[in-house]
Amino acid sequence: MSITAGDRAPTPAPAVPPGIEVTGLHRSFGAVRALDGVDLVARTGAVTALVGPNGSGKTTLLLVLAGLLVPDGGRVRIAGHDPVTDGPAARARTGWMPDAFGTWDSLTAREVLLTFGAAYRLPREVAAARAAELLETVHLTEYADRPASVLSRGQKQRLGLARALVHRPEVLLLDEPASGLDPRSRVDLRVLLRDLAAAGTTVLVSSHVLAELDEMADDAVFLSGGRTVRPDRGDVPADGAREWRLRALSLTALTAWLDSVGARWRPDDGIGGDGPPGSGGVLLPVAGEESAARLLADAVRAGVPVAGLAPAAGALERAYLTLEEERR
Amino acid sequence: MSASWHGVRTVAVLELRQRVRSTRWVVALVVWFVVVGAITALSWAAIHGLGGGPGVDGGLPEEVFTGPPIFGVVVFFVLFLGLLVSPTLSATSINGDRNAGTLATLQVTMLSPAQIAVGKLLAAWVAALAFLAVSVPFLVLALAAGGVPVVAVVVCLVVLALLLAVVCAIGLGFSALSPRTSGSAVLTFLSVAALTVLSPVVFALTVPAVTQDEPVRVWSVPLDYDWESGEPPECEWRTETMPVFHTERTWWLLAVNPFVILADAAPEARQAATVSDPLAAIRTAVRAARTGPATEQDWCTDTFGSFTSDGTPVAPAQSPVDVPEPDRSVVWPYGLAVELLLGAAGLAVAIRRLSIPQRRLARGTRVA
């Protein structure tokens, strides 16, 4: 172990091996193909989002990565270790926070962390210091010596996150970590994950709060029907244009003007809003805020009764909705 | 070695903390103390009441100890309650954790499956030992009544502790096998019932199967003896065909019974009391069953020849039949060995089922 550490420390390493590497992963439960060909690379020092509809295999994938399930086929490397053949080595480097987990209600938050410190074979004093540090990180210090049964759902969630971090894992697997968290805690979570990634941790996080992921993730992996659909966030056009939503009191006036100036647009099939009859919106690519300002000025000058212009949903959400369509 | 013990202790401490801090635990110990105390008091009163018949002023003669019967009743009752309580200590410890979502988070740590299983077993056993500890005062009370050697208390406690450990291990095995806590609890209770109730029932039901009509040499009154003569008969050898119970083939059915193991392992009381000693009674019975039928029987000595016609006692004619010597060979090691094997099997199943990564999942279960 010391040899690896020595190897890693001095070199900034142009080719750092990825924290998680998955190729051709398959896993069936009876007739159900939970994973049906997953390829994934999560870079070291980056936050990778794992996105997919319910039942797409996210949790199963994380169970395989955490070393709890044997895959039927395929190759998995966690920080260079195979969780099946080299389980202990892989588990020593993995922190895992499941989507549904329990706490020992009679134990205090500190005791839970100390227990896990012992379970990861940390010396007693190291574990105690680490527990205090983590309780501070997840803002549970004032609950440190109260039984876990008094914690709220969000507080338990934070305790679960602290528990996954006890042994300073190189690879962090989080299954829906934001569920049950209040807005303040979500921001804290985002900051914490960014900090961990900056310190060289590989973070793989699944969530349904796509706006959240959009802000914290460097990469995204999409799962649909047990398959990785796109290896990365490919939906963003190369010129950096994002889609904006332009709404007007008269949809016909708006579309007539757009057609007359030759703009690319598509109908807004999202939530229509509850404007007056005849009003409506379109989606169109806009390359940055300056273009948006110009677009707005042009529209107003042309007499279009503009009601609003704002960036449409994030890239992740759009990609996600495409998956939903595929599912149907 | 020290690392693995460290892991076992971590799990055991976790389990015990979780258990000890619930108030039900204290209530259970108090109820146990009261119930065992009540049984001790009742058996004390009953046994001293029995002795208070006419002819003996105010109780049993001094040389008869009342300790053995009280001790026997209390020890059996503690075993009975222990067999009822122990399954609840371990039979939900794995599937319960799995349902609560706390098991998988432990499994992914550096703890090995064996450490988790042994830690859980240790915690359940320590809890069971707490019940035993609460019963100790009453065993000591029986000791004070006299007739029970101190070593009997020690031996009985050791055997009780081992038997409860076995029940805990069986419960642990079922809790690893069954996805539902109610299922594993029922299976554990059924196993305990099979060992305690089913074993004597099956033994009794197999008696006809091991019964054969066989010739037996009998030392008996001559067939042509004149019963009106008033003279004591001259007994003689005869061969009679009669049903013979070959319990030496089925004694092991009794030997696996926890109560038999406990009774047989308990050192004999210092003096055969006039009031029956339940431990000694079972010990004698099971060892007789193991010895099997005697090939020669004495039908003469105790039946006839006690008195002549004018009422003077006559020394019984010397019987050529050996007085059947009670078998001294012990039965409990066999029974205890079987029990310990069952416990080891339970533990092995638990370790196997706790191993990760898992290949197969039980129907309807999630890993985490």
XYZ file of C-alpha atoms in Angstrom:
696
model
C 0.000 0.000 0.000
C 2.787 2.380 0.884
C 4.376 1.728 -2.490
C 1.263 2.852 -4.346
C 0.991 5.922 -2.180
C 4.609 6.764 -2.853
C 4.067 6.320 -6.554
C 1.045 8.517 -6.598
C 2.136 11.414 -4.458
C 5.000 13.106 -6.335
C 3.815 12.830 -9.933
C 0.929 15.005 -11.110
C 0.505 12.066 -13.486
C -0.653 13.075 -16.947
C -2.436 9.729 -17.247
C -4.144 9.138 -13.921
C -6.022 5.823 -14.115
C -9.756 6.382 -13.891
C -11.319 5.810 -10.477
C -14.067 3.664 -11.919
C -13.816 1.679 -15.112
C -16.664 -0.506 -16.298
C -16.833 -2.394 -19.573
C -19.633 -4.594 -20.885
C -21.301 -5.102 -17.536
C -24.231 -7.527 -17.432
C -26.386 -8.646 -14.546
C -29.737 -10.404 -14.599
C -32.145 -11.228 -11.826
C -33.957 -14.241 -13.207
C -35.590 -13.036 -16.421
C -35.036 -9.367 -15.597
C -31.947 -7.886 -17.208
C -31.036 -5.231 -14.698
C -27.748 -4.403 -16.393
C -27.472 -5.139 -20.070
C -24.211 -3.729 -21.284
C -22.891 -0.871 -19.181
C -19.734 0.961 -20.199
C -18.582 3.729 -17.964
C -15.489 5.623 -17.022
C -15.488 7.946 -14.044
C -12.438 10.142 -14.012
C -10.327 10.546 -10.941
C -10.891 13.923 -9.361
C -14.195 14.496 -11.153
C -17.852 14.237 -10.232
C -19.703 11.926 -12.591
C -23.489 12.009 -12.654
C -25.398 8.772 -13.095
C -28.728 9.588 -14.646
C -31.596 7.369 -15.684
C -35.277 6.694 -15.143
C -36.533 4.470 -12.348
C -35.660 0.864 -12.985
C -32.875 1.692 -15.416
C -30.327 -0.166 -13.302
C -28.642 2.651 -11.395
C -28.875 1.003 -7.997
C -27.847 -2.397 -9.362
C -24.812 -0.793 -10.995
C -23.841 0.875 -7.728
C -24.262 -2.442 -5.865
C -21.866 -4.098 -8.294
C -19.416 -1.229 -7.913
C -19.692 -1.365 -4.118
C -18.723 -5.045 -4.248
C -22.052 -6.451 -3.067
C -23.185 -8.150 -6.267
C -21.326 -10.429 -8.647
C -21.886 -9.331 -12.244
C -22.815 -11.993 -14.784
C -20.294 -10.600 -17.215
C -18.088 -7.647 -17.871
C -15.128 -5.982 -16.273
C -15.083 -3.654 -13.298
C -12.138 -1.785 -11.815
C -12.410 0.359 -8.711
C -9.194 2.357 -8.309
C -7.552 -0.447 -10.252
C -9.038 -3.310 -8.194
C -11.638 -5.865 -9.196
C -14.403 -5.873 -6.554
C -15.116 -9.563 -7.235
C -11.688 -11.157 -7.189
C -9.987 -8.530 -5.060
C -12.932 -7.530 -2.876
C -11.220 -6.298 0.281
C -8.764 -4.113 -1.626
C -11.562 -2.576 -3.680
C -13.828 -2.110 -0.647
C -11.048 -0.441 1.328
C -10.991 2.275 -1.330
C -14.728 2.603 -1.825
C -17.205 4.695 0.108
C -20.807 3.755 -0.571
C -23.981 5.467 0.446
C -27.072 3.454 -0.538
C -30.368 5.073 -1.501
C -32.283 3.454 1.337
C -30.368 2.714 4.458
C -31.051 2.496 8.139
C -29.326 3.686 11.222
C -28.903 1.974 14.545
C -31.504 3.963 16.386
C -30.020 3.474 19.826
C -26.528 4.582 18.827
C -25.456 8.185 18.814
C -24.207 9.773 15.619
C -20.661 9.733 16.978
C -20.883 6.061 17.926
C -22.073 5.174 14.428
C -19.008 6.862 12.948
C -16.672 5.323 15.540
C -18.127 1.879 14.811
C -17.449 2.332 11.124
C -13.999 3.636 11.866
C -13.345 0.412 13.743
C -14.918 -1.600 10.931
C -12.426 0.015 8.539
C -9.657 -0.777 11.034
C -8.769 2.799 11.850
C -6.872 3.187 15.118
C -9.149 4.402 17.903
C -7.722 7.934 18.176
C -7.684 8.387 14.398
C -11.300 7.256 14.216
C -12.308 9.637 17.020
C -10.655 12.603 15.322
C -12.137 11.638 11.971
C -15.624 11.289 13.495
C -15.451 14.756 15.036
C -14.197 16.201 11.767
C -16.945 14.560 9.710
C -19.685 15.572 12.147
C -18.454 19.130 11.683
C -18.451 18.696 7.894
C -22.063 17.514 7.746
C -23.187 19.955 10.471
C -24.233 17.316 12.972
C -21.877 18.298 15.785
C -24.714 19.393 18.038
C -26.369 16.000 17.515
C -23.137 14.068 17.983
C -24.116 12.518 21.284
C -27.845 12.172 20.747
C -29.316 8.842 19.589
C -29.804 8.569 15.864
C -33.536 8.060 16.392
C -33.991 11.792 17.045
C -32.407 12.713 13.700
C -34.651 13.834 10.868
C -34.566 12.134 7.503
C -32.225 14.730 6.061
C -29.947 14.542 9.100
C -29.802 10.767 8.810
C -28.943 11.232 5.162
C -26.057 13.482 6.166
C -24.926 10.980 8.782
C -24.998 8.321 6.059
C -22.763 10.494 3.914
C -20.341 11.020 6.792
C -20.309 7.266 7.356
C -19.341 6.656 3.731
C -16.420 9.049 4.142
C -14.971 7.653 7.396
C -12.048 5.861 5.733
C -11.235 8.620 3.213
C -12.254 6.557 0.177
C -10.653 7.133 -3.204
C -13.937 6.321 -4.892
C -17.248 7.599 -3.588
C -20.524 6.018 -4.728
C -23.641 7.979 -3.798
C -27.133 6.735 -4.562
C -29.640 9.588 -4.408
C -27.685 11.508 -1.761
C -29.796 14.644 -2.089
C -33.167 13.080 -1.344
C -34.553 14.406 1.905
C -32.049 17.222 2.131
C -33.162 20.807 2.634
C -31.894 23.439 0.144
C -29.088 24.529 2.464
C -27.863 20.929 2.846
C -28.025 20.442 -0.916
C -25.714 23.370 -1.406
C -23.436 21.955 1.305
C -23.476 18.580 -0.412
C -22.532 20.166 -3.710
C -19.672 22.081 -2.139
C -18.498 18.973 -0.273
C -18.493 16.829 -3.398
C -16.673 19.508 -5.381
C -14.071 19.712 -2.606
C -13.647 15.958 -2.513
C -13.224 15.840 -6.281
C -10.705 18.653 -6.139
C -8.777 16.610 -3.583
C -8.616 13.716 -6.037
C -11.625 11.604 -5.104
C -13.624 9.923 -7.841
C -17.270 10.701 -7.213
C -20.148 8.860 -8.888
C -23.508 10.253 -7.895
C -26.977 9.225 -8.957
C -29.840 11.592 -8.461
C -33.196 12.622 -9.788
C -32.574 16.260 -8.967
C -31.115 16.963 -12.367
C -30.628 20.686 -11.834
C -28.439 19.738 -8.863
C -26.361 17.326 -10.910
C -26.088 19.870 -13.693
C -24.301 22.229 -11.351
C -21.972 19.784 -9.653
C -21.190 17.122 -12.210
C -18.274 17.257 -14.631
C -19.434 14.254 -16.622
C -22.679 12.405 -16.991
C -23.538 8.805 -17.709
C -27.022 7.925 -18.871
C -28.592 4.589 -18.103
C -31.687 3.370 -19.854
C -32.974 -0.181 -19.721
C -29.764 -1.326 -18.099
C -27.619 0.131 -20.874
C -25.391 3.178 -20.979
C -27.006 5.328 -23.595
C -24.479 8.103 -24.050
C -21.001 7.935 -22.667
C -20.920 11.654 -21.856
C -22.857 14.883 -21.908
C -23.119 14.891 -25.667
C -26.309 16.861 -25.927
C -24.646 20.264 -25.692
C -24.072 21.646 -29.195
C -20.460 22.187 -30.123
C -20.784 25.933 -30.547
C -21.770 26.274 -26.921
C -25.332 27.329 -27.717
C -27.963 26.460 -25.155
C -31.648 26.323 -25.680
C -33.654 29.275 -24.481
C -37.354 29.563 -24.046
C -38.970 32.624 -25.682
C -42.575 33.347 -24.730
C -44.933 35.908 -26.278
C -48.541 36.972 -25.764
C -49.242 35.973 -29.370
C -47.675 32.715 -30.490
C -48.608 33.306 -34.143
C -46.933 36.751 -34.178
C -43.845 35.221 -32.584
C -43.503 32.298 -34.976
C -44.251 34.540 -37.992
C -41.444 36.876 -36.983
C -39.000 34.008 -36.307
C -39.763 32.498 -39.719
C -39.340 35.895 -41.404
C -35.828 36.327 -39.924
C -34.993 32.663 -40.648
C -34.356 31.558 -37.070
C -34.217 27.879 -36.076
C -36.905 27.165 -33.512
C -39.053 24.330 -32.287
C -42.352 24.371 -30.440
C -42.101 24.331 -26.664
C -43.649 21.021 -25.745
C -42.849 21.486 -22.083
C -45.079 23.087 -19.521
C -47.018 25.689 -21.492
C -47.641 28.057 -18.644
C -50.974 29.657 -17.953
C -50.800 32.817 -20.035
C -53.794 34.328 -21.846
C -55.290 32.434 -24.837
C -53.199 32.691 -27.939
C -49.990 33.134 -26.009
C -47.234 30.561 -26.192
C -43.538 29.894 -26.384
C -40.830 28.341 -28.535
C -37.408 26.891 -27.882
C -34.468 28.116 -29.854
C -30.690 27.846 -29.590
C -28.987 30.970 -28.299
C -25.220 31.256 -28.055
C -24.710 33.112 -24.815
C -26.305 36.027 -23.041
C -25.211 38.697 -25.513
C -27.044 36.878 -28.279
C -30.032 36.639 -25.977
C -30.037 40.384 -25.392
C -29.813 40.973 -29.130
C -32.612 38.512 -29.810
C -34.858 40.231 -27.270
C -34.163 43.703 -28.655
C -34.854 42.533 -32.228
C -38.115 40.893 -31.223
C -39.359 43.920 -29.355
C -38.377 46.192 -32.237
C -40.336 43.944 -34.619
C -43.438 44.430 -32.425
C -43.620 40.898 -31.010
C -45.393 41.055 -27.614
C -42.580 39.281 -25.731
C -43.524 37.977 -22.267
C -40.282 36.310 -21.282
C -36.915 34.951 -22.348
C -34.991 32.513 -20.185
C -32.637 29.575 -20.557
C -34.559 26.357 -20.980
C -33.946 23.342 -18.726
C -30.395 22.161 -18.306
C -28.616 19.794 -20.604
C -29.064 16.887 -18.246
C -32.772 17.393 -18.011
C -33.176 17.545 -21.759
C -31.105 14.423 -22.207
C -33.116 12.768 -19.487
C -36.387 13.616 -21.188
C -35.071 12.095 -24.397
C -34.466 8.898 -22.456
C -38.013 9.025 -21.155
C -39.205 9.191 -24.741
C -37.089 6.190 -25.638
C -38.581 4.338 -22.738
C -42.100 4.912 -24.022
C -5.845 -13.017 15.211
C -6.057 -9.763 17.101
C -7.401 -8.024 13.998
C -10.155 -10.593 13.583
C -11.049 -10.400 17.266
C -11.181 -6.633 16.929
C -13.737 -6.991 14.142
C -15.807 -9.480 16.124
C -15.815 -7.140 19.095
C -16.822 -4.183 16.948
C -19.884 -6.048 15.682
C -20.757 -7.465 19.100
C -20.508 -4.076 20.794
C -22.651 -2.543 18.065
C -25.318 -5.218 18.533
C -25.288 -5.033 22.306
C -25.471 -1.240 22.391
C -28.430 -1.366 20.085
C -30.091 -3.985 22.310
C -29.115 -2.879 25.788
C -30.359 0.657 25.337
C -33.889 -0.432 24.630
C -35.934 -0.561 27.802
C -37.588 -3.836 26.868
C -34.325 -5.501 27.679
C -34.371 -4.396 31.305
C -38.040 -5.311 31.597
C -37.309 -8.773 30.231
C -34.556 -9.320 32.795
C -36.793 -8.183 35.631
C -39.641 -10.424 34.488
C -37.213 -13.310 34.235
C -35.914 -12.669 37.753
C -39.442 -12.553 39.172
C -40.611 -15.686 37.358
C -37.588 -17.796 38.284
C -37.838 -16.491 41.837
C -41.501 -17.441 42.007
C -40.792 -20.944 40.736
C -37.993 -21.351 43.269
C -40.251 -20.217 46.107
C -43.055 -22.494 44.968
C -40.856 -25.549 44.649
C -39.299 -24.788 48.031
C -42.709 -24.583 49.647
C -44.012 -27.651 47.841
C -41.076 -29.850 48.781
C -41.099 -28.854 52.409
C -44.861 -29.290 52.444
C -44.515 -32.839 51.145
C -42.325 -33.803 54.068
C -44.732 -32.473 56.647
C -46.837 -35.635 56.803
C -47.944 -37.467 59.943
C -45.308 -39.301 61.895
C -42.556 -36.846 61.208
C -42.662 -33.888 63.473
C -42.773 -30.722 61.494
C -40.967 -31.681 58.351
C -38.473 -33.920 56.731
C -35.990 -35.880 58.712
C -32.827 -33.958 59.069
C -30.641 -36.285 57.084
C -32.726 -35.851 53.914
C -31.586 -32.875 51.877
C -34.164 -30.835 50.029
C -31.567 -29.205 47.774
C -31.578 -31.654 44.848
C -35.281 -31.424 43.983
C -35.327 -27.640 44.282
C -32.117 -27.399 42.288
C -33.514 -29.732 39.629
C -36.737 -27.781 39.244
C -34.975 -24.421 39.072
C -32.308 -25.584 36.638
C -34.907 -27.132 34.328
C -37.037 -24.043 34.509
C -34.092 -21.819 33.648
C -33.324 -24.056 30.683
C -36.969 -23.973 29.620
C -37.128 -20.171 29.748
C -33.702 -19.908 28.133
C -34.855 -22.043 25.211
C -37.834 -19.734 24.831
C -35.861 -16.495 25.023
C -32.672 -17.339 23.111
C -34.298 -17.692 19.681
C -35.584 -14.121 19.952
C -32.054 -12.880 20.648
C -30.527 -14.071 17.397
C -33.267 -15.236 15.031
C -33.826 -11.776 13.605
C -30.321 -10.422 13.760
C -29.355 -10.857 10.103
C -32.636 -10.554 8.210
C -33.730 -7.833 10.632
C -30.627 -5.806 9.828
C -31.143 -6.496 6.151
C -34.705 -5.203 6.348
C -33.593 -2.176 8.363
C -30.970 -1.408 5.714
C -28.036 -1.578 8.091
C -26.486 -4.890 7.040
C -25.063 -4.005 3.630
C -23.307 -0.914 4.964
C -21.475 -3.183 7.407
C -20.733 -5.777 4.746
C -18.913 -3.308 2.512
C -16.473 -2.419 5.287
C -13.337 -4.361 6.035
C -15.300 -6.691 8.329
C -15.246 -10.255 7.055
C -18.454 -12.324 6.898
C -17.099 -14.493 9.720
C -16.465 -11.473 11.899
C -19.994 -10.194 11.375
C -21.554 -13.610 12.033
C -19.442 -14.405 15.082
C -19.936 -10.897 16.440
C -23.685 -11.222 16.157
C -23.584 -14.663 17.756
C -21.404 -13.383 20.555
C -23.795 -10.505 21.237
C -26.804 -12.832 21.341
C -24.936 -15.234 23.601
C -23.852 -12.506 26.004
C -27.479 -11.418 26.198
C -28.515 -15.006 26.946
C -25.798 -15.228 29.588
C -27.275 -12.166 31.264
C -30.458 -14.142 31.802
C -28.412 -16.986 33.236
C -26.605 -14.588 35.538
C -29.919 -13.333 36.861
C -30.847 -16.938 37.711
C -27.672 -17.663 39.662
C -29.016 -16.415 43.029
C -31.773 -19.014 42.915
C -29.358 -21.821 42.116
C -27.274 -20.732 45.072
C -30.433 -20.767 47.185
C -30.996 -24.401 46.210
C -27.392 -25.033 47.147
C -28.113 -23.629 50.585
C -30.865 -26.207 51.062
C -28.144 -28.827 51.105
C -27.359 -31.974 49.198
C -26.229 -30.320 46.001
C -22.487 -30.218 45.423
C -21.136 -26.796 44.441
C -19.638 -28.321 41.334
C -23.164 -29.172 40.169
C -24.041 -25.478 40.016
C -20.912 -24.760 38.008
C -21.413 -27.681 35.630
C -25.072 -26.861 35.100
C -24.286 -23.230 34.344
C -21.614 -24.239 31.837
C -23.939 -26.714 30.115
C -26.778 -24.175 30.122
C -24.467 -21.571 28.602
C -23.390 -23.985 25.862
C -26.958 -25.035 25.085
C -28.098 -21.423 24.825
C -25.142 -20.655 22.560
C -26.282 -23.495 20.306
C -29.825 -22.118 20.166
C -28.459 -18.656 19.381
C -26.323 -20.108 16.571
C -29.277 -22.007 15.101
C -31.326 -18.808 15.214
C -28.503 -16.925 13.503
C -28.409 -19.515 10.723
C -32.135 -19.247 10.125
C -31.968 -15.449 10.198
C -29.441 -15.653 7.372
C -31.564 -18.121 5.401
C -35.024 -16.651 5.739
C -35.786 -13.243 4.238
C -38.468 -12.553 6.840
C -37.866 -12.156 10.546
C -41.102 -13.922 11.442
C -40.078 -16.887 9.316
C -36.692 -17.301 10.944
C -38.166 -16.908 14.436
C -40.722 -19.629 13.757
C -38.094 -21.938 12.271
C -35.850 -21.471 15.291
C -38.672 -22.155 17.728
C -39.587 -25.249 15.712
C -35.999 -26.494 15.906
C -35.944 -26.000 19.662
C -39.310 -27.749 19.907
C -38.007 -30.608 17.789
C -35.063 -31.103 20.118
C -37.025 -30.831 23.353
C -40.510 -32.191 22.639
C -40.160 -34.184 19.484
C -37.174 -36.169 20.721
C -38.986 -37.953 23.605
C -42.143 -38.289 21.508
C -40.275 -39.980 18.685
C -38.451 -42.133 21.219
C -41.771 -43.288 22.664
C -43.290 -43.879 19.243
C -40.363 -46.003 18.115
C -40.641 -48.300 21.109
C -42.947 -50.755 19.278
C -40.493 -50.842 16.386
C -37.652 -51.905 18.644
C -39.725 -54.385 20.625
C -39.194 -58.059 19.883
C -40.407 -61.297 21.426
C -37.276 -62.944 22.727
C -36.406 -65.751 25.130
C -35.263 -64.403 28.479
C -33.754 -66.399 31.340
C -35.902 -65.834 34.355
C -35.159 -66.753 37.980
C -38.639 -67.519 39.149
C -40.972 -69.639 41.215
C -41.368 -73.178 39.835
C -44.463 -73.621 37.733
C -45.625 -76.525 39.950
C -45.251 -74.569 43.164
C -48.129 -75.075 45.569
C -49.239 -71.584 46.516
C -51.259 -73.007 49.482
C -48.283 -74.780 51.027
C -47.096 -71.885 53.151
C -43.501 -72.827 52.518
C -41.279 -70.346 50.679
C -40.748 -71.437 47.103
C -37.462 -72.725 45.817
C -36.819 -70.465 42.861
C -35.353 -71.927 39.684
C -34.112 -70.908 36.245
C -36.625 -70.940 33.435
C -36.672 -69.496 29.950
C -39.643 -67.427 28.962
C -40.455 -65.669 25.706
C -41.559 -62.124 26.226
C -41.471 -58.723 24.531
C -38.100 -57.072 25.026
C -37.540 -53.324 24.489
C -34.301 -52.714 22.664
C -33.981 -49.072 23.622
C -30.223 -49.356 23.246
C -30.943 -48.745 19.553
C -32.920 -45.543 20.069
C -31.446 -43.962 23.206
C -29.727 -41.311 21.124
C -33.135 -39.828 20.374
C -33.265 -38.914 24.037
C -29.632 -37.913 24.204
C -30.069 -34.902 21.889
C -32.691 -33.464 24.230
C -31.311 -30.403 26.047
C -33.026 -31.408 29.273
C -31.453 -34.872 29.101
C -28.046 -33.384 28.390
C -28.361 -31.075 31.358
C -29.631 -33.805 33.714
C -27.017 -36.282 32.636
C -24.168 -33.824 32.884
C -25.125 -32.605 36.362
C -22.977 -34.279 39.009
C -24.919 -36.628 41.251
C -26.317 -35.315 44.469
C -24.450 -36.268 47.613
C -27.274 -38.403 48.885
C -30.224 -40.046 47.240
C -33.057 -38.025 48.651
C -36.383 -39.565 49.522
C -38.012 -36.713 47.664
C -37.373 -37.331 43.999
C -34.577 -35.517 42.247
C -35.689 -34.709 38.691
C -32.127 -34.601 37.391
C -31.310 -38.002 38.865
C -34.558 -39.502 37.621
C -33.896 -38.493 34.030
C -30.252 -39.493 34.313
C -31.169 -42.971 35.535
C -33.886 -43.408 32.932
C -31.797 -42.415 29.951
C -28.814 -44.468 31.037
C -31.113 -47.483 31.529
C -32.501 -46.917 28.054
C -28.991 -46.875 26.687
C -28.040 -50.073 28.526
C -30.969 -51.899 26.997
C -32.789 -54.949 28.364
C -31.124 -57.408 30.742
C -30.752 -60.950 29.492
C -31.604 -62.389 32.902
C -34.391 -61.302 35.186
C -35.134 -61.968 38.837
C -38.851 -62.524 39.390
C -38.381 -64.266 42.690
C -36.440 -62.401 45.316
C -38.534 -59.311 45.802
C -41.836 -61.038 45.174
C -41.756 -63.993 47.477
C -40.047 -65.324 50.499
C -40.403 -62.357 52.683
C -42.485 -64.016 55.319
C -43.253 -67.538 56.402
C -46.808 -68.600 57.166
C -46.454 -67.721 60.805
C -45.244 -64.238 59.998
C -41.561 -64.531 60.698
C -39.435 -62.901 58.054
C -37.246 -65.205 56.092
C -34.059 -64.051 54.562
C -34.582 -64.192 50.821
C -32.809 -66.951 49.054
C -29.640 -65.720 47.423
C -30.521 -64.762 43.862
C -28.125 -65.851 41.147
C -29.198 -62.872 39.075
C -26.823 -59.966 39.255
C -28.445 -56.905 40.632
C -28.571 -54.679 37.542
C -25.824 -52.182 38.072
C -26.889 -48.711 36.905
C -24.896 -47.842 33.841
C -22.279 -45.267 34.735
C -21.342 -44.396 31.203
C -22.414 -40.862 30.434
C -24.827 -39.906 27.685
C -24.425 -36.147 27.608
C -21.223 -35.909 25.522
C -23.050 -37.469 22.566
C -26.009 -35.149 22.910
C -23.885 -32.085 23.464
C -21.710 -32.980 20.475
C -24.786 -33.195 18.241
C -26.081 -29.890 19.584
C -22.740 -28.185 19.038
C -22.636 -29.542 15.494
C -26.080 -28.060 14.858
C -24.877 -24.743 16.232
C -21.752 -24.867 14.079
C -23.942 -25.562 11.049
C -26.054 -22.512 11.870
C -22.973 -20.347 12.149
C -21.521 -21.751 8.912
C -24.759 -20.975 7.044
C -24.708 -17.435 8.403
C -21.104 -16.891 7.308
C -21.843 -18.281 3.867
C -24.877 -16.070 3.427
C -23.019 -12.973 4.580
C -20.260 -13.383 2.005
C -20.093 -10.688 -0.637
C -20.215 -10.116 -3.512
C -23.388 -12.139 -3.732
C -24.132 -14.274 -6.709
C -27.766 -15.049 -6.036
C -30.408 -13.106 -4.196
C -33.268 -14.634 -2.271
C -36.599 -14.052 -3.918
C -38.072 -10.683 -3.110
C -35.044 -9.317 -1.311
C -32.861 -6.350 -2.048
C -29.218 -6.303 -1.230
C -29.469 -2.960 0.437
